[in-house]
mmCIF file with all atom_site columns, C-alpha atoms in Angstrom:
data_model
loop_
_atom_site.group_PDB
_atom_site.id
_atom_site.type_symbol
_atom_site.label_atom_id
_atom_site.label_alt_id
_atom_site.label_comp_id
_atom_site.label_asym_id
_atom_site.label_entity_id
_atom_site.label_seq_id
_atom_site.pdbx_PDB_ins_code
_atom_site.Cartn_x
_atom_site.Cartn_y
_atom_site.Cartn_z
_atom_site.occupancy
_atom_site.B_iso_or_equiv
_atom_site.pdbx_formal_charge
_atom_site.auth_seq_id
_atom_site.auth_comp_id
_atom_site.auth_asym_id
_atom_site.auth_atom_id
_atom_site.pdbx_PDB_model_num
ATOM 1   C CA . PRO A 1 1   ? 0.000   0.000   0.000   1.00 0.00 ? 1   PRO A CA 1
ATOM 2   C CA . TYR A 1 2   ? 1.308   3.369   -1.007  1.00 0.00 ? 2   TYR A CA 1
ATOM 3   C CA . ASP A 1 3   ? 0.049   6.800   -1.966  1.00 0.00 ? 3   ASP A CA 1
ATOM 4   C CA . VAL A 1 4   ? 1.502   7.821   -5.327  1.00 0.00 ? 4   VAL A CA 1
ATOM 5   C CA . LEU A 1 5   ? 1.224   11.527  -4.549  1.00 0.00 ? 5   LEU A CA 1
ATOM 6   C CA . LYS A 1 6   ? 2.910   11.284  -1.131  1.00 0.00 ? 6   LYS A CA 1
ATOM 7   C CA . ASP A 1 7   ? 5.322   8.384   -1.506  1.00 0.00 ? 7   ASP A CA 1
ATOM 8   C CA . PHE A 1 8   ? 6.955   9.373   -4.799  1.00 0.00 ? 8   PHE A CA 1
ATOM 9   C CA . ALA A 1 9   ? 8.583   12.515  -6.123  1.00 0.00 ? 9   ALA A CA 1
ATOM 10  C CA . PRO A 1 10  ? 8.434   12.742  -9.939  1.00 0.00 ? 10  PRO A CA 1
ATOM 11  C CA . VAL A 1 11  ? 11.833  13.427  -11.450 1.00 0.00 ? 11  VAL A CA 1
ATOM 12  C CA . SER A 1 12  ? 11.407  13.151  -15.212 1.00 0.00 ? 12  SER A CA 1
ATOM 13  C CA . GLN A 1 13  ? 9.594   11.362  -17.965 1.00 0.00 ? 13  GLN A CA 1
ATOM 14  C CA . PHE A 1 14  ? 12.171  9.933   -20.341 1.00 0.00 ? 14  PHE A CA 1
ATOM 15  C CA . VAL A 1 15  ? 10.503  7.917   -23.057 1.00 0.00 ? 15  VAL A CA 1
ATOM 16  C CA . ILE A 1 16  ? 7.107   7.634   -24.734 1.00 0.00 ? 16  ILE A CA 1
ATOM 17  C CA . LEU A 1 17  ? 6.392   4.526   -26.793 1.00 0.00 ? 17  LEU A CA 1
ATOM 18  C CA . PRO A 1 18  ? 3.476   3.915   -29.111 1.00 0.00 ? 18  PRO A CA 1
ATOM 19  C CA . ASN A 1 19  ? 1.997   0.473   -29.517 1.00 0.00 ? 19  ASN A CA 1
ATOM 20  C CA . VAL A 1 20  ? 0.646   -1.029  -32.718 1.00 0.00 ? 20  VAL A CA 1
ATOM 21  C CA . LEU A 1 21  ? -2.661  -2.705  -33.560 1.00 0.00 ? 21  LEU A CA 1
ATOM 22  C CA . VAL A 1 22  ? -1.843  -5.917  -35.399 1.00 0.00 ? 22  VAL A CA 1
ATOM 23  C CA . GLY A 1 23  ? -3.885  -8.753  -36.804 1.00 0.00 ? 23  GLY A CA 1
ATOM 24  C CA . HIS A 1 24  ? -3.454  -12.190 -38.237 1.00 0.00 ? 24  HIS A CA 1
ATOM 25  C CA . PRO A 1 25  ? -3.173  -12.114 -42.074 1.00 0.00 ? 25  PRO A CA 1
ATOM 26  C CA . SER A 1 26  ? -6.281  -14.328 -42.334 1.00 0.00 ? 26  SER A CA 1
ATOM 27  C CA . LEU A 1 27  ? -8.391  -11.251 -41.517 1.00 0.00 ? 27  LEU A CA 1
ATOM 28  C CA . LYS A 1 28  ? -9.393  -9.815  -44.860 1.00 0.00 ? 28  LYS A CA 1
ATOM 29  C CA . SER A 1 29  ? -9.528  -6.210  -43.623 1.00 0.00 ? 29  SER A CA 1
ATOM 30  C CA . LYS A 1 30  ? -6.346  -4.262  -44.315 1.00 0.00 ? 30  LYS A CA 1
ATOM 31  C CA . THR A 1 31  ? -7.135  -0.837  -42.820 1.00 0.00 ? 31  THR A CA 1
ATOM 32  C CA . VAL A 1 32  ? -8.593  0.340   -39.532 1.00 0.00 ? 32  VAL A CA 1
ATOM 33  C CA . LYS A 1 33  ? -11.766 1.461   -41.341 1.00 0.00 ? 33  LYS A CA 1
ATOM 34  C CA . GLU A 1 34  ? -12.153 -1.965  -42.947 1.00 0.00 ? 34  GLU A CA 1
ATOM 35  C CA . LEU A 1 35  ? -11.479 -3.672  -39.611 1.00 0.00 ? 35  LEU A CA 1
ATOM 36  C CA . ILE A 1 36  ? -14.143 -1.557  -37.883 1.00 0.00 ? 36  ILE A CA 1
ATOM 37  C CA . ALA A 1 37  ? -16.684 -2.296  -40.620 1.00 0.00 ? 37  ALA A CA 1
ATOM 38  C CA . PHE A 1 38  ? -15.886 -6.026  -40.434 1.00 0.00 ? 38  PHE A CA 1
ATOM 39  C CA . ALA A 1 39  ? -16.085 -6.135  -36.624 1.00 0.00 ? 39  ALA A CA 1
ATOM 40  C CA . LYS A 1 40  ? -19.399 -4.254  -36.582 1.00 0.00 ? 40  LYS A CA 1
ATOM 41  C CA . THR A 1 41  ? -20.977 -7.116  -38.536 1.00 0.00 ? 41  THR A CA 1
ATOM 42  C CA . ARG A 1 42  ? -19.770 -9.561  -35.860 1.00 0.00 ? 42  ARG A CA 1
ATOM 43  C CA . PRO A 1 43  ? -20.395 -7.957  -32.446 1.00 0.00 ? 43  PRO A CA 1
ATOM 44  C CA . GLY A 1 44  ? -18.903 -10.066 -29.669 1.00 0.00 ? 44  GLY A CA 1
ATOM 45  C CA . GLN A 1 45  ? -17.526 -12.659 -32.088 1.00 0.00 ? 45  GLN A CA 1
ATOM 46  C CA . LEU A 1 46  ? -13.983 -11.388 -32.690 1.00 0.00 ? 46  LEU A CA 1
ATOM 47  C CA . GLU A 1 47  ? -11.351 -11.962 -30.039 1.00 0.00 ? 47  GLU A CA 1
ATOM 48  C CA . PHE A 1 48  ? -8.319  -9.908  -29.099 1.00 0.00 ? 48  PHE A CA 1
ATOM 49  C CA . ALA A 1 49  ? -5.327  -11.015 -27.084 1.00 0.00 ? 49  ALA A CA 1
ATOM 50  C CA . SER A 1 50  ? -3.569  -8.950  -24.444 1.00 0.00 ? 50  SER A CA 1
ATOM 51  C CA . ALA A 1 51  ? -0.572  -9.266  -22.161 1.00 0.00 ? 51  ALA A CA 1
ATOM 52  C CA . GLY A 1 52  ? -2.997  -9.530  -19.255 1.00 0.00 ? 52  GLY A CA 1
ATOM 53  C CA . THR A 1 53  ? -6.031  -7.888  -17.752 1.00 0.00 ? 53  THR A CA 1
ATOM 54  C CA . GLY A 1 54  ? -5.307  -4.263  -16.922 1.00 0.00 ? 54  GLY A CA 1
ATOM 55  C CA . SER A 1 55  ? -2.036  -4.169  -18.858 1.00 0.00 ? 55  SER A CA 1
ATOM 56  C CA . ASN A 1 56  ? -1.254  -1.156  -21.003 1.00 0.00 ? 56  ASN A CA 1
ATOM 57  C CA . LEU A 1 57  ? -1.894  -3.268  -24.099 1.00 0.00 ? 57  LEU A CA 1
ATOM 58  C CA . HIS A 1 58  ? -5.303  -4.367  -22.796 1.00 0.00 ? 58  HIS A CA 1
ATOM 59  C CA . LEU A 1 59  ? -6.319  -0.811  -21.903 1.00 0.00 ? 59  LEU A CA 1
ATOM 60  C CA . CYS A 1 60  ? -5.190  0.525   -25.292 1.00 0.00 ? 60  CYS A CA 1
ATOM 61  C CA . MET A 1 61  ? -7.500  -1.989  -26.969 1.00 0.00 ? 61  MET A CA 1
ATOM 62  C CA . GLU A 1 62  ? -10.383 -1.212  -24.617 1.00 0.00 ? 62  GLU A CA 1
ATOM 63  C CA . LEU A 1 63  ? -10.015 2.473   -25.505 1.00 0.00 ? 63  LEU A CA 1
ATOM 64  C CA . PHE A 1 64  ? -10.118 1.554   -29.204 1.00 0.00 ? 64  PHE A CA 1
ATOM 65  C CA . LEU A 1 65  ? -13.267 -0.518  -28.649 1.00 0.00 ? 65  LEU A CA 1
ATOM 66  C CA . SER A 1 66  ? -14.891 2.239   -26.626 1.00 0.00 ? 66  SER A CA 1
ATOM 67  C CA . MET A 1 67  ? -14.141 4.930   -29.208 1.00 0.00 ? 67  MET A CA 1
ATOM 68  C CA . THR A 1 68  ? -15.408 2.803   -32.113 1.00 0.00 ? 68  THR A CA 1
ATOM 69  C CA . GLY A 1 69  ? -18.378 1.200   -30.383 1.00 0.00 ? 69  GLY A CA 1
ATOM 70  C CA . LEU A 1 70  ? -17.053 -2.283  -31.140 1.00 0.00 ? 70  LEU A CA 1
ATOM 71  C CA . LYS A 1 71  ? -17.676 -5.355  -29.008 1.00 0.00 ? 71  LYS A CA 1
ATOM 72  C CA . MET A 1 72  ? -14.922 -7.994  -28.895 1.00 0.00 ? 72  MET A CA 1
ATOM 73  C CA . VAL A 1 73  ? -13.942 -10.814 -26.557 1.00 0.00 ? 73  VAL A CA 1
ATOM 74  C CA . HIS A 1 74  ? -10.850 -10.195 -24.431 1.00 0.00 ? 74  HIS A CA 1
ATOM 75  C CA . VAL A 1 75  ? -8.413  -13.116 -24.212 1.00 0.00 ? 75  VAL A CA 1
ATOM 76  C CA . PRO A 1 76  ? -5.916  -12.231 -21.460 1.00 0.00 ? 76  PRO A CA 1
ATOM 77  C CA . TYR A 1 77  ? -2.519  -13.934 -21.387 1.00 0.00 ? 77  TYR A CA 1
ATOM 78  C CA . LYS A 1 78  ? 0.179   -14.009 -18.709 1.00 0.00 ? 78  LYS A CA 1
ATOM 79  C CA . GLY A 1 79  ? 2.451   -11.695 -20.682 1.00 0.00 ? 79  GLY A CA 1
ATOM 80  C CA . SER A 1 80  ? 2.765   -10.803 -24.324 1.00 0.00 ? 80  SER A CA 1
ATOM 81  C CA . GLY A 1 81  ? 5.094   -13.637 -25.432 1.00 0.00 ? 81  GLY A CA 1
ATOM 82  C CA . GLN A 1 82  ? 2.482   -16.387 -25.679 1.00 0.00 ? 82  GLN A CA 1
ATOM 83  C CA . ALA A 1 83  ? -0.141  -13.887 -26.857 1.00 0.00 ? 83  ALA A CA 1
ATOM 84  C CA . ILE A 1 84  ? 2.025   -12.917 -29.850 1.00 0.00 ? 84  ILE A CA 1
ATOM 85  C CA . ALA A 1 85  ? 2.796   -16.567 -30.592 1.00 0.00 ? 85  ALA A CA 1
ATOM 86  C CA . ASP A 1 86  ? -0.910  -17.445 -30.594 1.00 0.00 ? 86  ASP A CA 1
ATOM 87  C CA . LEU A 1 87  ? -1.728  -14.385 -32.692 1.00 0.00 ? 87  LEU A CA 1
ATOM 88  C CA . ALA A 1 88  ? 0.924   -15.328 -35.274 1.00 0.00 ? 88  ALA A CA 1
ATOM 89  C CA . ALA A 1 89  ? -0.417  -18.900 -35.289 1.00 0.00 ? 89  ALA A CA 1
ATOM 90  C CA . GLY A 1 90  ? -3.950  -17.620 -35.917 1.00 0.00 ? 90  GLY A CA 1
ATOM 91  C CA . TYR A 1 91  ? -5.511  -18.748 -32.619 1.00 0.00 ? 91  TYR A CA 1
ATOM 92  C CA . VAL A 1 92  ? -6.609  -15.157 -31.918 1.00 0.00 ? 92  VAL A CA 1
ATOM 93  C CA . PRO A 1 93  ? -7.073  -12.578 -34.689 1.00 0.00 ? 93  PRO A CA 1
ATOM 94  C CA . LEU A 1 94  ? -6.096  -9.243  -33.096 1.00 0.00 ? 94  LEU A CA 1
ATOM 95  C CA . MET A 1 95  ? -3.888  -7.594  -30.512 1.00 0.00 ? 95  MET A CA 1
ATOM 96  C CA . ILE A 1 96  ? -2.335  -4.291  -29.609 1.00 0.00 ? 96  ILE A CA 1
ATOM 97  C CA . THR A 1 97  ? 1.322   -4.937  -28.847 1.00 0.00 ? 97  THR A CA 1
ATOM 98  C CA . ASN A 1 98  ? 4.521   -2.967  -28.403 1.00 0.00 ? 98  ASN A CA 1
ATOM 99  C CA . MET A 1 99  ? 6.234   -1.553  -31.485 1.00 0.00 ? 99  MET A CA 1
ATOM 100 C CA . ILE A 1 100 ? 9.329   -3.748  -31.275 1.00 0.00 ? 100 ILE A CA 1
ATOM 101 C CA . THR A 1 101 ? 7.480   -7.059  -31.200 1.00 0.00 ? 101 THR A CA 1
ATOM 102 C CA . GLY A 1 102 ? 4.747   -5.896  -33.536 1.00 0.00 ? 102 GLY A CA 1
ATOM 103 C CA . THR A 1 103 ? 6.942   -4.523  -36.295 1.00 0.00 ? 103 THR A CA 1
ATOM 104 C CA . GLN A 1 104 ? 9.246   -7.574  -36.153 1.00 0.00 ? 104 GLN A CA 1
ATOM 105 C CA . GLN A 1 105 ? 6.266   -9.866  -36.706 1.00 0.00 ? 105 GLN A CA 1
ATOM 106 C CA . VAL A 1 106 ? 4.889   -7.596  -39.453 1.00 0.00 ? 106 VAL A CA 1
ATOM 107 C CA . GLY A 1 107 ? 8.286   -7.499  -41.163 1.00 0.00 ? 107 GLY A CA 1
ATOM 108 C CA . ALA A 1 108 ? 8.447   -11.294 -41.079 1.00 0.00 ? 108 ALA A CA 1
ATOM 109 C CA . GLY A 1 109 ? 5.004   -11.473 -42.722 1.00 0.00 ? 109 GLY A CA 1
ATOM 110 C CA . ARG A 1 110 ? 3.377   -13.198 -39.748 1.00 0.00 ? 110 ARG A CA 1
ATOM 111 C CA . LEU A 1 111 ? 1.131   -10.249 -38.824 1.00 0.00 ? 111 LEU A CA 1
ATOM 112 C CA . HIS A 1 112 ? -0.540  -7.279  -40.489 1.00 0.00 ? 112 HIS A CA 1
ATOM 113 C CA . ALA A 1 113 ? -0.187  -3.782  -38.983 1.00 0.00 ? 113 ALA A CA 1
ATOM 114 C CA . TYR A 1 114 ? -3.374  -1.721  -38.843 1.00 0.00 ? 114 TYR A CA 1
ATOM 115 C CA . GLY A 1 115 ? -2.069  1.353   -37.085 1.00 0.00 ? 115 GLY A CA 1
ATOM 116 C CA . VAL A 1 116 ? 0.079   2.824   -34.364 1.00 0.00 ? 116 VAL A CA 1
ATOM 117 C CA . THR A 1 117 ? -1.595  3.979   -31.177 1.00 0.00 ? 117 THR A CA 1
ATOM 118 C CA . SER A 1 118 ? 0.085   7.378   -30.859 1.00 0.00 ? 118 SER A CA 1
ATOM 119 C CA . ALA A 1 119 ? -1.295  10.651  -32.234 1.00 0.00 ? 119 ALA A CA 1
ATOM 120 C CA . GLN A 1 120 ? 1.656   10.920  -34.642 1.00 0.00 ? 120 GLN A CA 1
ATOM 121 C CA . ARG A 1 121 ? 3.310   8.260   -36.757 1.00 0.00 ? 121 ARG A CA 1
ATOM 122 C CA . SER A 1 122 ? 6.258   6.502   -35.209 1.00 0.00 ? 122 SER A CA 1
ATOM 123 C CA . LYS A 1 123 ? 9.727   7.327   -36.507 1.00 0.00 ? 123 LYS A CA 1
ATOM 124 C CA . ALA A 1 124 ? 10.489  3.620   -36.054 1.00 0.00 ? 124 ALA A CA 1
ATOM 125 C CA . ALA A 1 125 ? 7.742   2.664   -38.541 1.00 0.00 ? 125 ALA A CA 1
ATOM 126 C CA . PRO A 1 126 ? 6.723   5.764   -40.525 1.00 0.00 ? 126 PRO A CA 1
ATOM 127 C CA . ASN A 1 127 ? 4.892   3.673   -43.127 1.00 0.00 ? 127 ASN A CA 1
ATOM 128 C CA . ILE A 1 128 ? 2.310   2.509   -40.561 1.00 0.00 ? 128 ILE A CA 1
ATOM 129 C CA . PRO A 1 129 ? -0.476  5.105   -40.241 1.00 0.00 ? 129 PRO A CA 1
ATOM 130 C CA . THR A 1 130 ? -1.923  6.085   -36.887 1.00 0.00 ? 130 THR A CA 1
ATOM 131 C CA . ILE A 1 131 ? -5.286  4.772   -35.767 1.00 0.00 ? 131 ILE A CA 1
ATOM 132 C CA . ALA A 1 132 ? -6.436  8.379   -35.379 1.00 0.00 ? 132 ALA A CA 1
ATOM 133 C CA . GLU A 1 133 ? -5.600  9.337   -38.968 1.00 0.00 ? 133 GLU A CA 1
ATOM 134 C CA . GLN A 1 134 ? -7.679  6.392   -40.149 1.00 0.00 ? 134 GLN A CA 1
ATOM 135 C CA . GLY A 1 135 ? -10.896 7.721   -38.679 1.00 0.00 ? 135 GLY A CA 1
ATOM 136 C CA . VAL A 1 136 ? -10.723 7.141   -34.919 1.00 0.00 ? 136 VAL A CA 1
ATOM 137 C CA . THR A 1 137 ? -10.301 10.838  -34.213 1.00 0.00 ? 137 THR A CA 1
ATOM 138 C CA . GLY A 1 138 ? -8.535  11.607  -30.949 1.00 0.00 ? 138 GLY A CA 1
ATOM 139 C CA . TYR A 1 139 ? -7.236  8.092   -30.364 1.00 0.00 ? 139 TYR A CA 1
ATOM 140 C CA . ASP A 1 140 ? -3.878  8.365   -28.591 1.00 0.00 ? 140 ASP A CA 1
ATOM 141 C CA . ALA A 1 141 ? -2.728  5.628   -26.215 1.00 0.00 ? 141 ALA A CA 1
ATOM 142 C CA . VAL A 1 142 ? 0.954   5.178   -25.483 1.00 0.00 ? 142 VAL A CA 1
ATOM 143 C CA . GLN A 1 143 ? 3.297   3.742   -22.896 1.00 0.00 ? 143 GLN A CA 1
ATOM 144 C CA . TRP A 1 144 ? 5.552   6.111   -21.028 1.00 0.00 ? 144 TRP A CA 1
ATOM 145 C CA . TYR A 1 145 ? 8.387   5.606   -18.639 1.00 0.00 ? 145 TYR A CA 1
ATOM 146 C CA . GLY A 1 146 ? 9.789   7.960   -16.078 1.00 0.00 ? 146 GLY A CA 1
ATOM 147 C CA . LEU A 1 147 ? 12.013  8.260   -13.068 1.00 0.00 ? 147 LEU A CA 1
ATOM 148 C CA . MET A 1 148 ? 10.647  8.719   -9.564  1.00 0.00 ? 148 MET A CA 1
ATOM 149 C CA . ALA A 1 149 ? 12.444  9.375   -6.293  1.00 0.00 ? 149 ALA A CA 1
ATOM 150 C CA . PRO A 1 150 ? 11.185  8.533   -2.833  1.00 0.00 ? 150 PRO A CA 1
ATOM 151 C CA . GLY A 1 151 ? 8.602   10.961  -1.484  1.00 0.00 ? 151 GLY A CA 1
ATOM 152 C CA . GLY A 1 152 ? 10.155  13.711  0.576   1.00 0.00 ? 152 GLY A CA 1
ATOM 153 C CA . THR A 1 153 ? 13.346  13.805  -1.476  1.00 0.00 ? 153 THR A CA 1
ATOM 154 C CA . PRO A 1 154 ? 14.652  17.387  -1.185  1.00 0.00 ? 154 PRO A CA 1
ATOM 155 C CA . ARG A 1 155 ? 13.684  19.596  -4.153  1.00 0.00 ? 155 ARG A CA 1
ATOM 156 C CA . ASP A 1 156 ? 17.307  20.392  -4.966  1.00 0.00 ? 156 ASP A CA 1
ATOM 157 C CA . ILE A 1 157 ? 18.103  16.671  -5.285  1.00 0.00 ? 157 ILE A CA 1
ATOM 158 C CA . VAL A 1 158 ? 15.041  16.111  -7.498  1.00 0.00 ? 158 VAL A CA 1
ATOM 159 C CA . ALA A 1 159 ? 16.104  19.092  -9.637  1.00 0.00 ? 159 ALA A CA 1
ATOM 160 C CA . ARG A 1 160 ? 19.655  17.703  -9.953  1.00 0.00 ? 160 ARG A CA 1
ATOM 161 C CA . LEU A 1 161 ? 18.322  14.284  -10.951 1.00 0.00 ? 161 LEU A CA 1
ATOM 162 C CA . HIS A 1 162 ? 15.987  15.887  -13.499 1.00 0.00 ? 162 HIS A CA 1
ATOM 163 C CA . LYS A 1 163 ? 18.865  17.891  -14.971 1.00 0.00 ? 163 LYS A CA 1
ATOM 164 C CA . GLY A 1 164 ? 20.907  14.668  -15.261 1.00 0.00 ? 164 GLY A CA 1
ATOM 165 C CA . VAL A 1 165 ? 18.091  12.863  -17.092 1.00 0.00 ? 165 VAL A CA 1
ATOM 166 C CA . VAL A 1 166 ? 17.606  15.793  -19.485 1.00 0.00 ? 166 VAL A CA 1
ATOM 167 C CA . SER A 1 167 ? 21.342  15.930  -20.124 1.00 0.00 ? 167 SER A CA 1
ATOM 168 C CA . ALA A 1 168 ? 21.515  12.178  -20.778 1.00 0.00 ? 168 ALA A CA 1
ATOM 169 C CA . LEU A 1 169 ? 18.567  12.362  -23.175 1.00 0.00 ? 169 LEU A CA 1
ATOM 170 C CA . GLN A 1 170 ? 20.363  15.027  -25.202 1.00 0.00 ? 170 GLN A CA 1
ATOM 171 C CA . ASP A 1 171 ? 23.312  12.688  -25.751 1.00 0.00 ? 171 ASP A CA 1
ATOM 172 C CA . ALA A 1 172 ? 23.233  11.258  -29.291 1.00 0.00 ? 172 ALA A CA 1
ATOM 173 C CA . ARG A 1 173 ? 24.300  7.771   -28.163 1.00 0.00 ? 173 ARG A CA 1
ATOM 174 C CA . VAL A 1 174 ? 21.557  7.588   -25.507 1.00 0.00 ? 174 VAL A CA 1
ATOM 175 C CA . ARG A 1 175 ? 18.941  8.757   -28.043 1.00 0.00 ? 175 ARG A CA 1
ATOM 176 C CA . GLU A 1 176 ? 20.203  6.155   -30.517 1.00 0.00 ? 176 GLU A CA 1
ATOM 177 C CA . LEU A 1 177 ? 19.927  3.398   -27.916 1.00 0.00 ? 177 LEU A CA 1
ATOM 178 C CA . PHE A 1 178 ? 16.373  4.430   -27.025 1.00 0.00 ? 178 PHE A CA 1
ATOM 179 C CA . ALA A 1 179 ? 15.390  4.583   -30.694 1.00 0.00 ? 179 ALA A CA 1
#
């Protein structure tokens, strides 16, 4: 038990990562608009995998469903590894996954990319359109990572840590590694 506002002192956000909506190639739809139209004719019949109930990947998909009015069956896994394997094998047709795993599977021809979950296209995969630009206006669901210090850390220490993170993120080698 902890209180986020009292027990942690935010230092800096350091990376924002989009996810990607991917599907098994057996789905005939190739765009988000086609996928939505297809799914609307089958309410509650399509399944989507996730890395687990309440995971970022699950919540990104639930936001997509909410914004499009779609009804799908959630198939939670204990992590994304087996979920991706089952998706690539065709046991489940859809999933939102992280960019690294998703684009590797798309590049290998095992999955089809529908769209990235961020508001802007990803520099890592600029050829994959965003979900928002394909008609789901306002859709923006990403992962972010940051650094926190223990609550009560003196402000000058938090400021020094923040300055160090900002400095590191300006280093070309660090940026290359994150990319």
